[in-house]
mmCIF file of C-alpha atoms and ligand atoms in Angstrom:
data_model
loop_
_atom_site.group_PDB
_atom_site.id
_atom_site.type_symbol
_atom_site.label_atom_id
_atom_site.label_comp_id
_atom_site.label_asym_id
_atom_site.label_seq_id
_atom_site.Cartn_x
_atom_site.Cartn_y
_atom_site.Cartn_z
ATOM 1 C CA VAL A 1 -21.267 9.582 -9.622
ATOM 2 C CA THR A 2 -18.527 11.127 -11.705
ATOM 3 C CA VAL A 3 -15.260 10.470 -9.841
ATOM 4 C CA HIS A 4 -14.411 7.037 -8.441
ATOM 5 C CA LEU A 5 -11.537 6.849 -5.945
ATOM 6 C CA ILE A 6 -10.447 3.311 -6.721
ATOM 7 C CA GLY A 7 -8.063 1.042 -4.835
ATOM 8 C CA ALA A 8 -6.142 -1.151 -7.279
ATOM 9 C CA GLY A 9 -4.638 -3.502 -4.695
ATOM 10 C CA PRO A 10 -0.991 -4.202 -3.976
ATOM 11 C CA GLY A 11 0.253 -4.840 -7.508
ATOM 12 C CA ASP A 12 -0.930 -8.169 -8.921
ATOM 13 C CA PRO A 13 -3.738 -7.126 -11.335
ATOM 14 C CA GLU A 14 -5.705 -10.244 -10.269
ATOM 15 C CA LEU A 15 -6.109 -8.624 -6.853
ATOM 16 C CA LEU A 16 -8.260 -5.852 -8.293
ATOM 17 C CA THR A 17 -11.868 -5.957 -7.067
ATOM 18 C CA VAL A 18 -14.656 -6.776 -9.522
ATOM 19 C CA ARG A 19 -16.095 -3.302 -8.996
ATOM 20 C CA ALA A 20 -12.745 -1.621 -9.660
ATOM 21 C CA ALA A 21 -12.350 -3.554 -12.913
ATOM 22 C CA ARG A 22 -15.888 -2.656 -14.017
ATOM 23 C CA LEU A 23 -15.466 1.045 -13.294
ATOM 24 C CA ILE A 24 -12.068 1.283 -15.022
ATOM 25 C CA ALA A 25 -13.553 -0.485 -18.046
ATOM 26 C CA SER A 26 -16.219 2.194 -18.429
ATOM 27 C CA ALA A 27 -14.143 5.277 -17.564
ATOM 28 C CA ASP A 28 -13.756 8.341 -19.800
ATOM 29 C CA VAL A 29 -10.541 9.280 -18.007
ATOM 30 C CA VAL A 30 -8.112 7.250 -15.903
ATOM 31 C CA VAL A 31 -5.955 9.229 -13.480
ATOM 32 C CA HIS A 32 -3.245 6.983 -12.082
ATOM 33 C CA ASP A 33 0.012 6.857 -10.155
ATOM 34 C CA ALA A 34 3.392 5.796 -11.504
ATOM 35 C CA LEU A 35 3.225 2.334 -9.909
ATOM 36 C CA ALA A 36 -0.027 1.318 -11.645
ATOM 37 C CA ASP A 37 0.291 -1.998 -13.485
ATOM 38 C CA PRO A 38 -0.183 -1.710 -17.272
ATOM 39 C CA ALA A 39 -2.632 -4.643 -17.150
ATOM 40 C CA VAL A 40 -4.896 -2.579 -14.887
ATOM 41 C CA LEU A 41 -4.704 0.488 -17.125
ATOM 42 C CA ASP A 42 -5.373 -1.708 -20.174
ATOM 43 C CA LEU A 43 -8.836 -2.449 -18.789
ATOM 44 C CA ALA A 44 -9.811 1.107 -19.753
ATOM 45 C CA PRO A 45 -11.481 1.599 -23.145
ATOM 46 C CA PRO A 46 -9.001 2.551 -25.906
ATOM 47 C CA SER A 47 -10.788 5.882 -26.175
ATOM 48 C CA ALA A 48 -10.200 6.727 -22.492
ATOM 49 C CA GLU A 49 -7.739 9.459 -21.688
ATOM 50 C CA ARG A 50 -4.940 8.330 -19.342
ATOM 51 C CA ILE A 51 -3.278 10.828 -17.065
ATOM 52 C CA ASP A 52 -0.180 9.811 -15.100
ATOM 53 C CA VAL A 53 0.092 11.866 -11.912
ATOM 54 C CA GLY A 54 2.928 9.730 -10.534
ATOM 55 C CA LYS A 55 6.364 10.995 -9.798
ATOM 56 C CA ARG A 56 7.942 13.131 -12.497
ATOM 57 C CA ARG A 57 11.698 13.539 -12.542
ATOM 58 C CA GLY A 58 11.803 12.026 -9.080
ATOM 59 C CA ARG A 59 9.379 14.584 -7.661
ATOM 60 C CA PRO A 60 5.786 13.819 -6.796
ATOM 61 C CA VAL A 61 3.107 15.829 -8.580
ATOM 62 C CA PRO A 62 1.831 18.190 -5.863
ATOM 63 C CA GLN A 63 -1.326 16.835 -4.221
ATOM 64 C CA GLY A 64 -3.056 20.195 -4.697
ATOM 65 C CA LEU A 65 -2.624 19.876 -8.447
ATOM 66 C CA ILE A 66 -4.092 16.353 -8.447
ATOM 67 C CA ASN A 67 -7.063 17.575 -6.407
ATOM 68 C CA THR A 68 -7.630 20.444 -8.851
ATOM 69 C CA LEU A 69 -7.409 18.060 -11.811
ATOM 70 C CA LEU A 70 -9.989 15.667 -10.302
ATOM 71 C CA VAL A 71 -12.355 18.534 -9.508
ATOM 72 C CA HIS A 72 -11.903 19.918 -13.041
ATOM 73 C CA LEU A 73 -12.566 16.560 -14.755
ATOM 74 C CA GLY A 74 -15.445 15.701 -12.418
ATOM 75 C CA SER A 75 -17.106 19.092 -12.973
ATOM 76 C CA GLN A 76 -17.232 18.320 -16.682
ATOM 77 C CA GLY A 77 -19.391 15.303 -15.861
ATOM 78 C CA LYS A 78 -16.721 12.892 -17.077
ATOM 79 C CA ASP A 79 -16.574 9.400 -15.687
ATOM 80 C CA VAL A 80 -13.232 9.518 -13.888
ATOM 81 C CA ALA A 81 -11.406 6.482 -12.523
ATOM 82 C CA ARG A 82 -8.845 7.735 -10.009
ATOM 83 C CA VAL A 83 -6.737 4.596 -9.598
ATOM 84 C CA LYS A 84 -4.532 4.320 -6.530
ATOM 85 C CA GLY A 85 -2.338 1.552 -5.129
ATOM 86 C CA GLY A 86 -3.667 -0.660 -2.359
ATOM 87 C CA ASP A 87 -6.601 0.953 -0.577
ATOM 88 C CA PRO A 88 -7.254 4.621 -1.398
ATOM 89 C CA PHE A 89 -7.759 5.566 2.254
ATOM 90 C CA VAL A 90 -4.632 3.815 3.632
ATOM 91 C CA PHE A 91 -1.784 6.322 3.283
ATOM 92 C CA GLY A 92 -3.005 6.975 -0.235
ATOM 93 C CA ARG A 93 -4.097 10.593 0.260
ATOM 94 C CA GLY A 94 -7.486 9.502 -1.038
ATOM 95 C CA GLY A 95 -9.030 11.272 1.935
ATOM 96 C CA GLU A 96 -7.656 14.598 0.734
ATOM 97 C CA GLU A 97 -9.010 13.969 -2.759
ATOM 98 C CA ALA A 98 -12.421 13.107 -1.290
ATOM 99 C CA GLN A 99 -12.426 16.343 0.721
ATOM 100 C CA ALA A 100 -11.487 18.422 -2.326
ATOM 101 C CA LEU A 101 -14.251 16.806 -4.410
ATOM 102 C CA ALA A 102 -16.815 17.248 -1.644
ATOM 103 C CA ALA A 103 -15.833 20.912 -1.154
ATOM 104 C CA ALA A 104 -16.322 21.517 -4.879
ATOM 105 C CA GLY A 105 -19.650 19.703 -4.923
ATOM 106 C CA VAL A 106 -18.395 17.039 -7.346
ATOM 107 C CA PRO A 107 -20.098 13.669 -6.834
ATOM 108 C CA PHE A 108 -17.661 10.864 -6.021
ATOM 109 C CA ASP A 109 -17.469 7.463 -4.401
ATOM 110 C CA VAL A 110 -14.813 5.178 -2.966
ATOM 111 C CA VAL A 111 -13.921 1.660 -4.062
ATOM 112 C CA PRO A 112 -11.859 0.015 -1.312
ATOM 113 C CA GLY A 113 -8.815 -1.946 -2.408
ATOM 114 C CA ILE A 114 -6.698 -4.671 -0.885
ATOM 115 C CA SER A 115 -4.041 -2.848 1.089
ATOM 116 C CA SER A 116 -0.395 -3.838 0.801
ATOM 117 C CA ALA A 117 -0.370 -3.643 4.608
ATOM 118 C CA VAL A 118 -1.980 -7.096 4.715
ATOM 119 C CA ALA A 119 -1.524 -8.414 1.172
ATOM 120 C CA ALA A 120 2.250 -7.960 0.873
ATOM 121 C CA PRO A 121 2.962 -9.864 4.117
ATOM 122 C CA ALA A 122 0.486 -12.572 3.053
ATOM 123 C CA ALA A 123 2.241 -12.954 -0.290
ATOM 124 C CA ALA A 124 5.438 -13.655 1.659
ATOM 125 C CA GLY A 125 3.725 -16.242 3.873
ATOM 126 C CA VAL A 126 3.303 -13.967 6.898
ATOM 127 C CA PRO A 127 -0.137 -13.514 8.517
ATOM 128 C CA VAL A 128 -0.399 -10.183 10.361
ATOM 129 C CA THR A 129 -2.299 -11.884 13.201
ATOM 130 C CA HIS A 130 -1.903 -15.470 14.332
ATOM 131 C CA ARG A 131 -3.530 -17.255 17.239
ATOM 132 C CA GLY A 132 -1.052 -17.492 20.105
ATOM 133 C CA LEU A 133 1.460 -15.122 18.483
ATOM 134 C CA SER A 134 -0.254 -11.826 17.769
ATOM 135 C CA ALA A 135 -3.750 -10.588 18.553
ATOM 136 C CA ALA A 136 -3.396 -7.169 16.918
ATOM 137 C CA PHE A 137 -1.597 -5.296 14.195
ATOM 138 C CA THR A 138 -0.731 -1.639 13.917
ATOM 139 C CA VAL A 139 -0.184 -0.119 10.476
ATOM 140 C CA VAL A 140 2.129 2.844 10.611
ATOM 141 C CA THR A 141 4.054 5.042 8.199
ATOM 142 C CA GLY A 142 7.831 5.229 8.502
ATOM 143 C CA HIS A 143 7.868 8.391 6.450
ATOM 144 C CA ARG A 144 8.618 11.550 8.371
ATOM 145 C CA ARG A 145 7.425 14.939 7.325
ATOM 146 C CA HIS A 146 9.260 17.942 8.611
ATOM 147 C CA GLY A 147 7.520 19.404 11.652
ATOM 148 C CA ASP A 148 4.766 16.804 11.484
ATOM 149 C CA GLU A 149 2.816 16.814 14.739
ATOM 150 C CA THR A 150 1.418 13.372 14.023
ATOM 151 C CA ALA A 151 4.934 11.867 14.112
ATOM 152 C CA THR A 152 4.935 8.324 15.457
ATOM 153 C CA ASP A 153 5.879 7.648 19.072
ATOM 154 C CA TRP A 154 7.890 4.500 18.283
ATOM 155 C CA GLU A 155 8.881 3.912 21.917
ATOM 156 C CA ALA A 156 5.196 3.856 22.884
ATOM 157 C CA LEU A 157 4.381 1.626 19.909
ATOM 158 C CA ALA A 158 6.950 -0.888 21.150
ATOM 159 C CA ARG A 159 4.830 -1.327 24.284
ATOM 160 C CA VAL A 160 1.493 -1.800 22.478
ATOM 161 C CA GLY A 161 2.165 -5.447 21.613
ATOM 162 C CA GLY A 162 1.036 -7.306 18.507
ATOM 163 C CA THR A 163 2.436 -6.922 15.015
ATOM 164 C CA ILE A 164 3.842 -3.653 13.668
ATOM 165 C CA VAL A 165 3.409 -3.167 9.914
ATOM 166 C CA VAL A 166 5.481 -0.292 8.551
ATOM 167 C CA LEU A 167 4.746 1.231 5.143
ATOM 168 C CA MET A 168 7.163 3.719 3.564
ATOM 169 C CA GLY A 169 9.733 2.791 6.179
ATOM 170 C CA VAL A 170 12.744 1.682 4.121
ATOM 171 C CA ALA A 171 14.722 4.938 4.325
ATOM 172 C CA HIS A 172 14.315 5.279 8.081
ATOM 173 C CA ARG A 173 14.438 1.598 9.054
ATOM 174 C CA ALA A 174 17.608 1.915 11.131
ATOM 175 C CA GLU A 175 16.163 4.705 13.250
ATOM 176 C CA ILE A 176 12.800 2.938 13.544
ATOM 177 C CA ALA A 177 14.537 -0.248 14.754
ATOM 178 C CA GLU A 178 16.586 1.723 17.281
ATOM 179 C CA ARG A 179 13.582 3.514 18.699
ATOM 180 C CA LEU A 180 11.502 0.333 18.961
ATOM 181 C CA GLN A 181 14.362 -1.272 20.881
ATOM 182 C CA ALA A 182 14.615 1.813 23.087
ATOM 183 C CA GLY A 183 10.912 1.279 23.789
ATOM 184 C CA GLY A 184 11.577 -2.252 24.983
ATOM 185 C CA LEU A 185 11.303 -4.556 21.928
ATOM 186 C CA ALA A 186 14.030 -7.210 21.948
ATOM 187 C CA GLY A 187 16.794 -7.043 19.357
ATOM 188 C CA GLU A 188 15.932 -10.632 18.370
ATOM 189 C CA THR A 189 12.360 -9.666 17.424
ATOM 190 C CA PRO A 190 11.744 -11.194 13.964
ATOM 191 C CA VAL A 191 11.425 -8.831 11.011
ATOM 192 C CA MET A 192 10.282 -9.582 7.463
ATOM 193 C CA ALA A 193 10.429 -7.028 4.647
ATOM 194 C CA VAL A 194 8.680 -7.643 1.337
ATOM 195 C CA THR A 195 9.462 -5.503 -1.691
ATOM 196 C CA TRP A 196 7.061 -5.380 -4.665
ATOM 197 C CA GLY A 197 4.801 -7.841 -2.852
ATOM 198 C CA THR A 198 2.385 -9.882 -5.053
ATOM 199 C CA ARG A 199 4.319 -8.865 -8.188
ATOM 200 C CA PRO A 200 6.520 -11.204 -10.220
ATOM 201 C CA ASP A 201 9.636 -9.430 -8.937
ATOM 202 C CA GLN A 202 8.664 -9.778 -5.262
ATOM 203 C CA GLN A 203 11.666 -9.920 -2.910
ATOM 204 C CA VAL A 204 11.628 -11.003 0.717
ATOM 205 C CA ALA A 205 14.209 -10.216 3.401
ATOM 206 C CA ARG A 206 14.101 -11.905 6.788
ATOM 207 C CA THR A 207 16.102 -10.437 9.639
ATOM 208 C CA THR A 208 15.844 -9.233 13.238
ATOM 209 C CA LEU A 209 15.151 -5.828 14.696
ATOM 210 C CA ALA A 210 18.794 -5.445 15.760
ATOM 211 C CA ALA A 211 19.996 -6.203 12.221
ATOM 212 C CA LEU A 212 17.263 -4.353 10.286
ATOM 213 C CA GLY A 213 19.279 -1.182 9.733
ATOM 214 C CA ALA A 214 22.126 -3.133 8.113
ATOM 215 C CA THR A 215 19.840 -5.389 6.052
ATOM 216 C CA PRO A 216 19.436 -4.325 2.407
ATOM 217 C CA VAL A 217 15.784 -3.603 1.618
ATOM 218 C CA ALA A 218 14.593 -2.038 -1.646
ATOM 219 C CA SER A 219 11.522 0.217 -1.959
ATOM 220 C CA PRO A 220 8.578 -0.050 -2.083
ATOM 221 C CA ALA A 221 8.516 -2.425 0.848
ATOM 222 C CA THR A 222 6.218 -3.423 3.655
ATOM 223 C CA ILE A 223 8.123 -4.190 6.852
ATOM 224 C CA VAL A 224 6.575 -6.558 9.390
ATOM 225 C CA ILE A 225 7.931 -6.519 12.951
ATOM 226 C CA GLY A 226 6.901 -9.088 15.553
ATOM 227 C CA ALA A 227 6.671 -12.823 16.231
ATOM 228 C CA VAL A 228 4.570 -13.488 13.102
ATOM 229 C CA ALA A 229 7.464 -12.248 10.928
ATOM 230 C CA ALA A 230 9.264 -15.537 11.670
ATOM 231 C CA LEU A 231 6.451 -17.518 9.993
ATOM 232 C CA ASP A 232 6.820 -18.673 6.404
ATOM 233 C CA LEU A 233 3.432 -20.296 5.765
ATOM 234 C CA LEU A 234 3.812 -20.614 2.012
ATOM 235 C CA GLY A 235 7.230 -22.203 2.290
ATOM 236 C CA PRO A 236 10.344 -20.743 0.727
ATOM 237 C CA THR A 237 9.509 -21.862 -2.806
ATOM 238 C CA VAL A 238 5.720 -21.541 -2.955
ATOM 239 C CA SER A 239 4.286 -18.280 -4.230
ATOM 240 C CA VAL A 240 0.738 -17.033 -3.767
ATOM 241 C CA THR A 241 0.036 -17.726 -7.423
ATOM 242 C CA ASP A 242 1.194 -21.335 -7.043
ATOM 243 C CA ALA A 243 -0.976 -21.762 -3.969
ATOM 244 C CA ASN A 244 -4.031 -20.490 -5.867
ATOM 245 C CA SER A 245 -3.510 -22.660 -8.900
ATOM 246 C CA SER A 246 -3.197 -25.787 -6.749
ATOM 247 C CA GLY A 247 -6.778 -25.181 -5.584
ATOM 248 C CA SER A 248 -7.757 -26.237 -2.057
ATOM 249 C CA SER A 249 -5.251 -29.047 -1.804
ATOM 250 C CA SER A 250 -2.719 -27.059 0.189
ATOM 251 C CA SER A 251 -1.782 -28.635 3.485
ATOM 252 C CA GLY A 252 -1.860 -27.098 6.925
ATOM 253 C CA SER A 253 -5.254 -25.433 6.647
ATOM 254 C CA SER A 254 -7.364 -25.872 9.757
ATOM 255 C CA GLY A 255 -10.344 -24.309 8.028
ATOM 256 C CA SER A 256 -10.767 -21.770 10.807
HETATM 257 C C1 SAM B 301 1.864 5.801 -0.260
HETATM 258 S S1 SAM B 301 1.768 4.217 0.456
HETATM 259 C C2 SAM B 301 0.261 3.664 -0.241
HETATM 260 C C3 SAM B 301 -0.300 2.443 0.416
HETATM 261 C C4 SAM B 301 -1.512 1.899 -0.300
HETATM 262 N N1 SAM B 301 -2.615 2.849 -0.288
HETATM 263 C C5 SAM B 301 -1.981 0.577 0.269
HETATM 264 O O1 SAM B 301 -3.061 0.492 0.882
HETATM 265 O O2 SAM B 301 -1.272 -0.424 0.082
HETATM 266 C C6 SAM B 301 3.007 3.348 -0.441
HETATM 267 C C7 SAM B 301 3.691 2.292 0.407
HETATM 268 O O3 SAM B 301 2.898 1.113 0.443
HETATM 269 C C8 SAM B 301 3.729 -0.021 0.498
HETATM 270 N N2 SAM B 301 3.504 -0.828 -0.698
HETATM 271 C C9 SAM B 301 2.721 -0.529 -1.753
HETATM 272 N N3 SAM B 301 2.720 -1.536 -2.658
HETATM 273 C C10 SAM B 301 3.514 -2.490 -2.150
HETATM 274 C C11 SAM B 301 3.916 -3.784 -2.586
HETATM 275 N N4 SAM B 301 3.470 -4.280 -3.757
HETATM 276 N N5 SAM B 301 4.749 -4.504 -1.809
HETATM 277 C C12 SAM B 301 5.186 -4.028 -0.634
HETATM 278 N N6 SAM B 301 4.837 -2.831 -0.153
HETATM 279 C C13 SAM B 301 4.021 -2.067 -0.896
HETATM 280 C C14 SAM B 301 5.153 0.488 0.574
HETATM 281 O O4 SAM B 301 5.497 0.636 1.936
HETATM 282 C C15 SAM B 301 5.026 1.833 -0.112
HETATM 283 O O5 SAM B 301 6.064 2.694 0.271
#
């Protein structure tokens, strides 16, 4: 294999998989996004070339250019670590990179990562499913592309039930909240938004669907809508890191 499409998890470098860490540590080239944590990139050998394909001057590097770069590097037989946030196949455009590599006959593989869709809520004490509260979760993008035929039917989503997890939804949160209410979700439906989840600068906002549009939320955020969003399982002062370092002594675990 020459190109590895690697998920780096939601932000905390400790949430990298063992395989991701091993492959980055032996890469000839690391191709990464702007959000990549320096501690993750530092796993690469000093001799490895690092290429930042994140946003430049506020504009994303065109996906076509990234695909061409990966094909070019892979064709040279280089060991390429393509490091992406969360999971590479969850809104990460990793699928497009895989297709480009396959079309060019460049060998590649995929290293799944922990998606922010579940990890960011967890870091804020919110489980995306919970017995008696939510038996399903839907992960959806709040980002709209002009003329996109796969645009979300928010009114229909409101009737699906379970938890709604919105990625890339900060800019359009007012409209999303309106449409979910138009679809039948109550204005009092709990909402939790976590910005920079699992990172030291994590911020959490708790609100309701009716008040979401007027609630300040910074990007990048994961927005959780539904009964589970009212839960705060880690308590207001306990972070994920604290919970880990206190071992298995945390209370409230039923073991199931
Ligand atoms: C292009 S998507 C990529 C998602 C990624 N592939 C994943 O599985 O987490 C970027 C969006 O993911 C969410 N996101 C990524 N990292 C996050 C974090 N640390 N905390 C909260 N949300 C995050 C935000 O909604 C952000 O706009």
